[in-house]
XYZ file of C-alpha atoms in Angstrom:
674
model
C -85.153 103.298 -11.764
C -84.721 105.010 -15.134
C -81.042 104.303 -15.835
C -79.428 106.297 -18.674
C -76.771 103.608 -19.227
C -79.416 100.991 -19.995
C -80.938 102.640 -23.029
C -79.546 104.317 -26.157
C -78.096 107.774 -25.535
C -80.111 110.480 -27.288
C -77.329 113.075 -27.010
C -75.305 114.596 -29.869
C -72.908 111.944 -31.228
C -74.321 109.499 -28.653
C -72.069 111.030 -26.004
C -72.429 110.320 -22.281
C -75.502 112.172 -20.898
C -73.730 113.445 -17.786
C -76.647 115.628 -16.676
C -78.806 112.510 -16.285
C -76.267 110.350 -14.476
C -76.349 109.832 -10.721
C -73.896 107.822 -8.653
C -76.593 105.256 -7.878
C -76.933 104.470 -11.594
C -73.462 102.961 -11.929
C -73.683 99.723 -9.987
C -76.992 98.420 -11.401
C -75.986 99.501 -14.908
C -72.578 97.849 -14.755
C -74.011 94.644 -13.274
C -76.710 94.473 -15.948
C -74.247 95.305 -18.739
C -71.884 92.599 -17.477
C -74.750 90.126 -17.757
C -75.523 91.358 -21.288
C -71.868 91.111 -22.308
C -71.709 87.555 -20.935
C -74.727 86.692 -23.106
C -72.844 88.020 -26.133
C -69.924 85.763 -25.219
C -72.290 82.799 -24.721
C -73.649 83.398 -28.227
C -70.117 83.122 -29.603
C -69.387 79.983 -27.578
C -72.686 78.297 -28.505
C -72.398 79.022 -32.208
C -72.790 75.600 -33.936
C -70.705 76.720 -36.913
C -66.957 76.037 -36.953
C -64.946 78.829 -35.389
C -63.636 81.392 -37.835
C -62.322 84.933 -37.660
C -65.684 86.632 -38.122
C -67.852 84.548 -35.766
C -65.247 84.343 -33.002
C -62.415 86.902 -33.078
C -64.308 89.841 -34.604
C -67.409 88.988 -32.584
C -65.387 89.145 -29.361
C -64.048 92.584 -30.266
C -67.642 93.799 -30.695
C -68.862 92.363 -27.376
C -69.464 94.532 -24.328
C -69.329 97.967 -25.979
C -71.911 99.538 -23.636
C -70.201 98.030 -20.623
C -66.918 99.603 -21.732
C -68.556 103.027 -22.003
C -70.276 102.747 -18.596
C -67.158 101.526 -16.788
C -64.935 104.101 -18.544
C -67.332 106.838 -17.460
C -67.291 105.607 -13.882
C -63.510 105.346 -13.532
C -62.910 108.623 -15.387
C -65.179 110.365 -12.894
C -63.423 108.609 -10.020
C -60.193 110.226 -11.259
C -61.512 113.683 -12.199
C -64.628 114.339 -10.085
C -64.742 111.791 -7.316
C -66.776 111.736 -4.100
C -66.729 109.523 -1.024
C -69.616 107.558 -2.539
C -67.795 107.043 -5.844
C -64.623 105.958 -4.048
C -66.550 103.452 -1.964
C -68.287 102.167 -5.082
C -64.941 101.859 -6.888
C -63.772 99.499 -4.153
C -66.868 97.416 -4.763
C -66.936 97.474 -8.577
C -63.224 96.950 -9.288
C -63.129 93.280 -8.185
C -66.479 92.638 -9.909
C -65.081 93.910 -13.219
C -61.874 91.943 -12.671
C -63.981 88.830 -12.153
C -65.918 89.547 -15.366
C -62.649 89.880 -17.283
C -61.509 86.542 -15.890
C -64.854 84.963 -16.782
C -63.942 85.678 -20.383
C -60.225 84.934 -20.307
C -60.671 81.698 -18.355
C -63.652 80.460 -20.399
C -62.379 77.120 -21.685
C -64.914 76.721 -24.494
C -64.304 80.263 -25.726
C -60.558 79.720 -25.701
C -60.932 76.515 -27.690
C -62.696 78.480 -30.432
C -59.994 81.142 -30.370
C -57.313 78.438 -30.476
C -59.065 76.733 -33.383
C -58.986 79.945 -35.406
C -55.378 80.588 -34.397
C -54.232 77.083 -35.310
C -56.320 76.396 -38.401
C -57.094 79.617 -40.271
C -54.728 80.474 -43.105
C -53.527 83.963 -42.246
C -53.033 84.618 -45.956
C -56.833 84.843 -46.114
C -56.846 87.602 -43.466
C -55.966 91.264 -43.746
C -52.896 92.463 -41.803
C -55.206 94.065 -39.212
C -57.191 90.847 -38.848
C -53.981 88.860 -38.436
C -52.821 91.302 -35.759
C -56.119 91.024 -33.872
C -56.059 87.233 -34.036
C -52.524 87.138 -32.645
C -53.363 89.651 -29.907
C -56.520 87.773 -28.928
C -54.791 84.384 -28.702
C -51.876 85.819 -26.718
C -54.331 87.619 -24.449
C -55.877 84.299 -23.472
C -52.560 82.482 -23.111
C -51.048 85.342 -21.062
C -54.070 85.530 -18.791
C -54.490 81.939 -17.724
C -56.343 80.058 -20.461
C -53.736 77.279 -20.395
C -53.853 76.865 -16.604
C -55.411 73.994 -14.684
C -58.812 74.548 -13.085
C -57.165 74.911 -9.676
C -54.702 77.527 -10.917
C -57.432 79.393 -12.775
C -59.211 79.786 -9.456
C -55.987 81.078 -7.899
C -55.626 83.579 -10.738
C -59.175 84.822 -10.253
C -58.543 85.435 -6.581
C -55.266 87.269 -7.282
C -56.917 89.535 -9.845
C -59.784 90.391 -7.528
C -57.338 91.322 -4.785
C -55.192 93.394 -7.153
C -58.210 95.310 -8.445
C -59.156 96.247 -4.879
C -55.629 97.088 -3.752
C -54.693 99.312 -6.685
C -57.909 101.282 -6.259
C -57.279 101.641 -2.517
C -53.694 102.791 -3.191
C -54.932 105.595 -5.452
C -57.636 106.670 -3.017
C -55.146 106.820 -0.137
C -52.855 109.107 -2.134
C -55.766 111.408 -2.954
C -56.882 111.505 0.690
C -53.366 112.360 1.853
C -52.997 115.030 -0.831
C -56.281 116.679 0.110
C -55.717 116.417 3.866
C -52.698 118.736 4.009
C -52.560 122.508 3.922
C -49.791 124.965 4.749
C -51.522 127.937 6.379
C -49.421 131.107 6.409
C -50.583 134.143 8.371
C -47.723 136.665 8.102
C -46.226 138.512 5.120
C -42.684 137.808 6.304
C -43.036 134.125 5.471
C -43.990 134.842 1.860
C -40.716 136.338 0.624
C -39.901 135.445 -2.970
C -43.370 134.295 -3.969
C -44.803 136.056 -7.055
C -48.029 137.991 -6.803
C -49.958 135.547 -9.001
C -49.093 132.676 -6.658
C -49.999 134.724 -3.594
C -53.345 135.632 -5.140
C -54.173 131.961 -5.703
C -53.092 131.139 -2.138
C -55.244 133.953 -0.759
C -58.226 132.558 -2.686
C -57.503 129.061 -1.342
C -57.533 130.456 2.213
C -60.843 132.235 1.680
C -62.392 129.037 0.352
C -61.451 127.441 3.687
C -62.727 130.438 5.697
C -59.207 131.241 6.820
C -57.215 134.460 7.014
C -53.896 134.690 5.204
C -52.671 132.254 2.579
C -53.018 128.504 2.041
C -50.706 126.283 0.012
C -51.478 122.648 -0.757
C -49.869 119.578 -2.283
C -51.698 120.064 -5.574
C -49.203 120.870 -8.341
C -50.286 124.479 -9.129
C -49.725 125.323 -5.472
C -46.863 122.986 -4.505
C -44.526 123.517 -7.464
C -44.338 127.340 -7.426
C -43.958 127.397 -3.637
C -40.955 125.076 -3.854
C -39.553 127.133 -6.710
C -39.931 130.660 -5.290
C -40.392 130.598 -1.495
C -37.288 132.027 0.168
C -38.248 130.586 3.563
C -36.232 127.380 3.665
C -38.003 125.894 6.675
C -41.382 126.245 4.982
C -40.015 124.666 1.799
C -38.828 121.783 3.946
C -42.226 121.495 5.618
C -44.086 121.361 2.299
C -41.548 118.928 0.832
C -41.891 116.604 3.813
C -45.673 116.706 3.546
C -45.438 115.623 -0.093
C -42.659 113.068 0.372
C -44.445 111.344 3.251
C -47.856 110.961 1.590
C -49.300 107.532 2.384
C -46.150 106.795 4.413
C -47.385 108.080 7.756
C -48.726 105.867 10.531
C -52.404 106.326 9.786
C -55.271 104.658 7.925
C -53.958 105.901 4.560
C -50.532 104.256 4.803
C -49.727 102.433 1.549
C -46.640 100.448 2.608
C -48.568 97.250 3.278
C -50.565 97.726 0.089
C -47.330 98.087 -1.895
C -46.012 94.823 -0.469
C -49.278 93.049 -1.235
C -49.444 94.400 -4.795
C -45.833 93.452 -5.522
C -46.260 89.980 -4.042
C -49.534 89.343 -5.867
C -48.114 90.505 -9.194
C -45.110 88.245 -8.696
C -47.323 85.283 -7.774
C -49.507 85.931 -10.801
C -46.513 85.981 -13.128
C -45.131 82.733 -11.655
C -48.542 81.106 -11.979
C -48.550 82.006 -15.685
C -45.061 80.626 -16.228
C -42.979 83.802 -16.080
C -40.011 84.475 -13.854
C -41.232 87.871 -12.661
C -43.984 90.400 -13.278
C -41.514 92.355 -15.430
C -40.918 89.284 -17.609
C -44.676 88.969 -18.067
C -45.220 92.646 -18.905
C -42.234 93.074 -21.212
C -43.084 90.132 -23.435
C -45.566 92.520 -25.075
C -43.303 95.582 -25.292
C -40.753 96.935 -27.762
C -38.186 96.398 -25.006
C -38.849 92.706 -24.649
C -37.043 91.771 -21.424
C -35.884 93.175 -18.068
C -32.280 92.841 -19.236
C -32.918 95.102 -22.233
C -34.697 97.670 -20.053
C -32.008 97.699 -17.370
C -29.224 97.947 -19.959
C -31.077 100.858 -21.559
C -31.531 102.676 -18.227
C -27.963 102.061 -17.058
C -26.508 103.187 -20.397
C -28.393 106.466 -20.043
C -27.259 106.743 -16.418
C -23.591 106.529 -17.419
C -24.050 109.291 -19.998
C -26.256 111.554 -17.863
C -24.629 111.359 -14.431
C -21.508 113.484 -15.126
C -23.729 116.215 -16.594
C -26.090 116.010 -13.622
C -23.226 116.204 -11.117
C -21.834 119.285 -12.855
C -25.262 120.918 -12.741
C -25.467 120.311 -8.993
C -21.987 121.795 -8.486
C -23.249 125.019 -10.093
C -26.386 124.956 -7.990
C -24.458 124.393 -4.764
C -22.195 127.350 -5.532
C -25.271 129.559 -5.832
C -26.761 128.209 -2.594
C -23.469 128.783 -0.752
C -23.887 132.521 -1.348
C -27.010 132.287 0.850
C -25.051 130.459 3.537
C -26.526 127.037 2.685
C -23.684 124.622 3.363
C -25.580 121.431 2.532
C -28.100 121.607 -0.303
C -31.094 119.314 0.266
C -33.832 118.026 -2.070
C -36.211 120.744 -0.865
C -33.671 123.348 -2.049
C -33.380 122.073 -5.612
C -36.322 123.806 -7.295
C -35.573 127.104 -5.522
C -31.926 127.281 -6.505
C -32.500 125.734 -9.925
C -34.861 128.625 -10.714
C -32.270 131.115 -9.449
C -29.604 129.394 -11.544
C -31.859 129.494 -14.603
C -32.407 133.213 -14.108
C -28.691 133.823 -13.573
C -27.579 131.687 -16.522
C -30.178 132.631 -19.095
C -31.773 135.733 -17.574
C -34.972 133.716 -17.906
C -37.758 133.720 -15.342
C -40.662 131.293 -15.642
C -42.826 133.747 -13.730
C -41.996 136.548 -16.145
C -42.957 134.315 -19.071
C -46.386 133.344 -17.711
C -48.281 136.429 -18.983
C -47.353 135.342 -22.511
C -48.904 131.920 -22.045
C -52.554 132.320 -21.023
C -54.270 128.948 -21.152
C -56.823 129.804 -23.898
C -54.014 131.064 -26.129
C -51.865 127.973 -25.588
C -54.813 125.685 -26.286
C -55.548 127.579 -29.492
C -51.897 127.088 -30.473
C -52.223 123.338 -29.938
C -55.355 123.356 -32.093
C -53.474 125.354 -34.734
C -50.624 122.823 -34.767
C -53.132 119.992 -35.268
C -54.741 121.948 -38.087
C -51.452 122.600 -39.877
C -50.220 119.045 -39.409
C -53.361 116.977 -39.852
C -56.116 119.240 -41.162
C -58.196 119.158 -37.960
C -60.578 121.910 -36.854
C -61.855 122.333 -33.261
C -65.253 123.927 -32.663
C -66.535 124.656 -29.145
C -69.901 123.020 -28.544
C -72.285 124.315 -25.888
C -74.863 121.545 -26.409
C -72.710 118.610 -25.285
C -73.351 117.332 -21.722
C -70.385 117.544 -19.368
C -69.581 116.320 -15.859
C -68.502 119.697 -14.427
C -69.093 123.355 -15.303
C -65.352 123.870 -15.834
C -65.210 121.252 -18.586
C -65.324 122.438 -22.205
C -66.253 120.179 -25.131
C -65.036 120.570 -28.704
C -66.186 118.878 -31.847
C -63.202 117.860 -33.927
C -63.714 118.092 -37.692
C -61.667 116.895 -40.658
C -62.600 118.223 -44.088
C -65.898 119.372 -42.580
C -66.764 115.917 -41.279
C -67.085 114.843 -37.650
C -63.884 113.231 -36.375
C -64.126 113.144 -32.548
C -65.242 114.892 -29.386
C -62.621 116.417 -27.115
C -63.381 117.173 -23.438
C -60.931 119.495 -21.643
C -60.728 119.843 -17.832
C -57.888 122.109 -16.731
C -58.033 123.065 -13.040
C -57.511 121.284 -9.689
C -60.482 120.372 -7.505
C -60.789 118.419 -4.299
C -62.315 115.516 -6.206
C -59.580 115.361 -8.838
C -56.364 113.411 -8.489
C -53.050 115.153 -9.122
C -51.202 115.174 -12.402
C -52.288 115.290 -16.028
C -53.698 112.573 -18.258
C -55.593 111.731 -21.416
C -58.398 109.206 -21.388
C -61.466 108.278 -23.424
C -65.168 107.784 -22.811
C -65.635 105.921 -26.068
C -63.097 104.372 -28.399
C -63.076 104.153 -32.190
C -64.127 101.216 -34.346
C -65.848 100.451 -37.651
C -69.291 98.901 -38.073
C -71.219 97.891 -41.179
C -72.979 101.259 -40.984
C -69.700 103.171 -40.834
C -67.168 104.404 -38.286
C -67.901 105.030 -34.629
C -65.744 108.003 -33.712
C -63.996 108.468 -30.347
C -64.766 110.700 -27.361
C -61.451 111.811 -25.853
C -60.662 113.719 -22.646
C -57.674 115.709 -21.384
C -57.492 116.346 -17.618
C -54.862 118.604 -16.002
C -54.236 120.640 -12.856
C -53.324 124.156 -14.025
C -53.754 127.312 -11.938
C -57.239 128.778 -11.980
C -58.100 132.177 -13.440
C -58.184 134.904 -10.782
C -60.548 137.836 -11.325
C -59.798 139.315 -14.735
C -56.565 137.349 -15.020
C -56.836 134.144 -17.048
C -55.047 130.948 -16.093
C -51.404 131.725 -16.864
C -49.194 128.737 -17.570
C -45.582 128.196 -16.703
C -43.560 127.046 -19.675
C -43.430 123.590 -18.118
C -47.233 123.589 -18.078
C -47.248 124.621 -21.740
C -45.273 121.477 -22.545
C -47.629 119.433 -20.323
C -50.626 120.649 -22.327
C -48.917 119.741 -25.593
C -47.926 116.355 -24.153
C -51.489 115.400 -23.251
C -52.752 116.870 -26.514
C -50.377 114.500 -28.320
C -52.020 111.558 -26.567
C -55.415 113.011 -27.501
C -54.415 113.235 -31.169
C -53.439 109.572 -31.049
C -56.997 108.818 -29.926
C -58.795 111.339 -32.140
C -57.032 110.310 -35.362
C -57.672 106.602 -34.803
C -58.767 104.902 -38.021
C -59.050 101.150 -37.578
C -61.720 98.477 -37.845
C -61.309 96.935 -34.382
C -61.478 98.941 -31.170
C -58.938 96.813 -29.314
C -56.314 97.858 -31.898
C -57.412 101.491 -32.079
C -55.856 104.728 -30.857
C -53.642 104.317 -27.796
C -54.106 100.519 -27.734
C -50.459 100.048 -28.624
C -47.389 98.690 -26.857
C -46.891 100.694 -23.666
C -43.376 101.828 -24.600
C -44.743 103.176 -27.888
C -47.717 105.029 -26.419
C -45.612 107.994 -25.233
C -44.218 108.718 -28.717
C -47.172 110.873 -29.916
C -47.293 112.839 -26.652
C -43.579 113.516 -26.319
C -43.368 114.285 -30.028
C -45.789 117.211 -29.584
C -43.662 118.726 -26.810
C -40.975 119.495 -29.384
C -43.122 122.224 -30.929
C -42.912 124.238 -27.722
C -39.217 124.855 -28.409
C -39.558 125.843 -32.068
C -39.027 129.583 -32.579
C -41.263 129.722 -35.645
C -44.128 128.179 -33.704
C -43.585 130.141 -30.480
C -43.739 133.398 -32.434
C -47.194 132.418 -33.663
C -48.875 132.361 -30.258
C -46.730 133.632 -27.356
C -48.366 137.023 -26.736
C -48.967 139.032 -23.566
C -52.525 138.477 -22.369
C -53.053 142.187 -21.588
C -51.168 144.066 -24.295
C -51.080 141.536 -27.120
C -47.349 142.191 -27.351
C -45.404 139.299 -28.862
C -42.940 137.505 -26.638
C -39.664 139.312 -27.355
C -37.278 137.496 -29.655
C -34.631 137.631 -26.936
C -36.938 135.666 -24.617
C -37.681 133.089 -27.314
C -33.923 132.685 -27.796
C -33.562 132.141 -24.048
C -36.310 129.479 -23.989
C -34.563 127.566 -26.749
C -31.140 128.039 -25.143
C -32.502 126.839 -21.792
C -34.271 123.803 -23.258
C -31.550 121.517 -21.877
C -31.381 123.278 -18.508
C -30.973 120.685 -15.754
C -31.419 117.946 -18.347
C -28.861 115.786 -16.550
C -30.748 116.134 -13.259
C -34.124 115.473 -14.887
C -32.753 112.396 -16.639
C -31.369 111.036 -13.366
C -34.732 111.617 -11.718
C -36.559 109.688 -14.430
C -33.975 106.925 -14.281
C -34.457 106.620 -10.515
C -38.185 106.031 -11.055
C -37.518 103.525 -13.828
C -34.971 101.585 -11.776
C -37.255 101.562 -8.730
C -40.135 100.254 -10.845
C -37.974 97.463 -12.279
C -36.630 96.525 -8.841
C -40.126 96.072 -7.434
C -41.193 93.998 -10.413
C -38.136 91.776 -10.812
C -38.450 90.204 -7.366
C -35.923 92.342 -5.478
C -38.157 93.271 -2.514
C -37.877 90.903 0.435
C -40.047 90.699 3.509
C -37.345 91.892 5.887
C -36.578 95.205 4.183
C -38.587 98.331 4.977
C -40.077 100.101 1.955
C -38.141 103.295 2.646
C -34.846 101.413 2.978
C -35.507 99.341 -0.153
C -36.263 102.425 -2.235
C -33.189 104.297 -1.083
C -30.891 101.341 -1.739
C -32.240 100.941 -5.285
C -32.053 104.594 -6.309
C -28.803 105.389 -4.490
C -26.748 105.478 -7.709
C -29.036 108.154 -9.170
C -29.251 110.416 -6.124
C -27.575 113.813 -6.217
C -28.601 115.126 -2.773
C -28.346 113.839 0.808
C -31.080 111.539 2.053
C -34.040 112.979 3.962
C -34.956 110.335 6.568
C -38.564 109.287 6.768
C -39.406 110.107 3.145
C -40.127 107.860 0.168
C -41.646 108.095 -3.296
C -43.033 104.542 -3.273
C -46.220 105.003 -1.179
C -47.480 107.706 -3.580
C -45.981 106.274 -6.796
C -49.359 105.981 -8.475
C -47.944 105.431 -11.955
C -46.753 101.933 -11.102
C -49.106 100.935 -8.286
C -52.374 102.341 -9.633
C -51.797 103.757 -13.100
C -50.842 100.964 -15.465
C -47.090 101.666 -15.676
C -45.881 98.679 -13.631
C -42.620 97.406 -15.172
C -43.183 100.157 -17.725
C -41.995 103.448 -16.267
C -38.847 103.191 -18.402
C -41.102 103.812 -21.413
C -40.949 107.589 -20.905
C -37.220 107.577 -21.651
C -37.604 104.840 -24.280
C -40.176 106.933 -26.132
C -37.865 109.968 -25.917
C -35.510 108.126 -28.246
C -38.401 107.666 -30.663
C -39.739 111.216 -30.406
C -36.328 112.883 -30.761
C -35.558 110.775 -33.823
C -39.026 111.398 -35.306
C -38.858 115.148 -34.752
C -35.374 115.311 -36.245
C -37.040 114.128 -39.472
C -39.490 117.039 -39.255
C -36.574 119.404 -38.588
C -34.902 118.142 -41.757
C -38.011 118.566 -43.923
C -39.831 121.421 -42.152
C -41.730 121.223 -38.863
C -45.071 121.485 -40.676
C -44.008 119.738 -43.885
C -47.236 118.243 -45.298
C -45.607 115.093 -46.688
C -43.809 114.278 -43.435
C -46.952 115.102 -41.434
C -49.034 112.829 -43.681
C -46.700 109.929 -42.923
C -46.801 110.625 -39.177
C -50.593 110.867 -39.358
C -50.655 107.307 -40.718
C -48.555 106.216 -37.730
C -51.061 107.837 -35.350
C -54.145 106.557 -37.172
C -52.846 102.979 -37.329
C -52.971 102.403 -33.563
C -51.919 98.840 -32.777
C -52.719 97.346 -36.190
C -49.003 97.163 -37.071
C -46.004 96.165 -34.958
C -44.673 99.465 -33.573
C -41.156 99.016 -34.929
C -42.547 98.236 -38.383
C -44.850 101.242 -38.100
C -41.948 103.488 -37.128
C -39.805 102.214 -40.006
C -42.688 102.873 -42.421
C -42.696 106.478 -41.204
C -38.960 107.113 -40.862
C -37.487 104.735 -43.410
C -35.253 103.152 -40.755
C -35.142 102.171 -37.091
C -34.878 104.971 -34.498
C -31.364 106.084 -33.577
C -30.589 107.222 -29.990
C -28.120 109.902 -31.110
C -30.954 112.369 -31.757
C -32.031 112.174 -28.107
C -28.511 112.409 -26.729
C -27.790 115.451 -28.894
C -31.085 117.144 -28.038
C -30.414 116.562 -24.337
C -26.891 117.917 -24.631
C -25.438 114.628 -23.381
C -23.223 114.272 -26.448
C -21.758 116.884 -28.791
């Protein structure tokens, strides 16, 4: 079989030739590329020369490049354009790739060479980036079992294989449950409150299913506006229950047992490696270096945010009481919060949407990157792509190629929920020059309808800028070694570039430059811009409490708090009780669909969203002082982005800011202090 992964790509910029790739190519390619990568490792191990940085550490960073591209392509497609065949293959390939990773990390002879370099090489003879890579490589081995006995190495291998299978199965179950549900409405009376644009999308969804009427789903562009605008309380409750019971029902997609197995296996793995808990293991390589620091951070924020959140809910309850709602429930929050926003600020998200057509917002993001970092984005029609809806841009700096950017904006049955940035190829430097990255942004925004483009809510505008911030981190990467490049940084630092970009959405000067009505070209009225800025802290207390509940739940699972006798639903509700602002809805739980921590890499790391908010608020306050597009300040932040993981994140931040981050900027921005 002619396999495109097993020969050089002949595409522009050596990008993935999607039009040539078939599902049946992945397994043989990945198996053969694993074998080739193992040969590269054997060459390092069998080198008769004494171990040094170049022939061991640098050589390891260069090994397996084609395997990385093939596996990244496979798992990116599994997230954005999956099929039953791909999902089945993911179950098969995940443990194989986990085993390959362990073959490297548990290779005794390879570790001895790494240890020799670590122990004997004078770091004064290495560059700072080389020193960083050496330290990361040695710790990677030590933290992943190189110091274990043969018996315990075998135990570790088995744990990792099981975890690879379970996390993949968790994600697939959530997707199946999300796709399986639809709310089919047949009468106009049940649609009160819903804007015309939402009804049009629901009508289209019904037609696609050969149904009369309107269909709403659990995908964000359908679920969120229904919960926000539908006056029919019973239908809001029905949709909420469908979402809050995903992978919790008594069927083949139930994730409760998988959660228990994942938590237990992670705990066993950490103990095997000499750590008290999985959180102890994870946080050793984070800015927040221990569970105690994380929990203190979360609880300090809780104390400051809770009074504000409670006052917000008092206002919301007063509004609901006018409708005869005596007990406000979680499925009422979005509906009455939107009414409260409109009443308080005379600001309607639906009324703003015509001013934020997707192409216009994307162009604004490109403009911000141009003004800050000198980047130019040119649409390319000759780059292969995995779906017709994907667009590909060449990113240029001073006329020279910098990166490729793939954008994929709309929900499909084969795409998981949410929004994310990923890459098909990283960035590194070879003797012949730099290999530049191929970056992707994937979201779930409403589709265009007829002559109407995709119109974004303001929340979706900030989502686009958030993911674009991650993409900039990848696109601006400028390092020698791929494993230190782009977003390969401490997990509680990785959200700084993304959350930093969200700040621009609230800057009047910037909003004036792009917020224009898609039909008339009329600028968003200054009064509306003032309202957006004034409402920037709307429900900030509630949103903070929500994020804290997720962070506390994550830490509870990964600090050994779950016991065999406690049901998942009961455990979750006990842990998050202090953060809850509404009565409990029996039979619901976030845990079985909490993909961030059980399938998405955020285990013992969900706190990092709030942690990075401290960094981004402090960083943007510097831009506010000097000018939001000040070239000198932007040049310093560009260095931070380009440096990836080559410098300790706190040192990198101090180089940019001149001091450590101060939490006051976040608390002031959030309105939690005066």
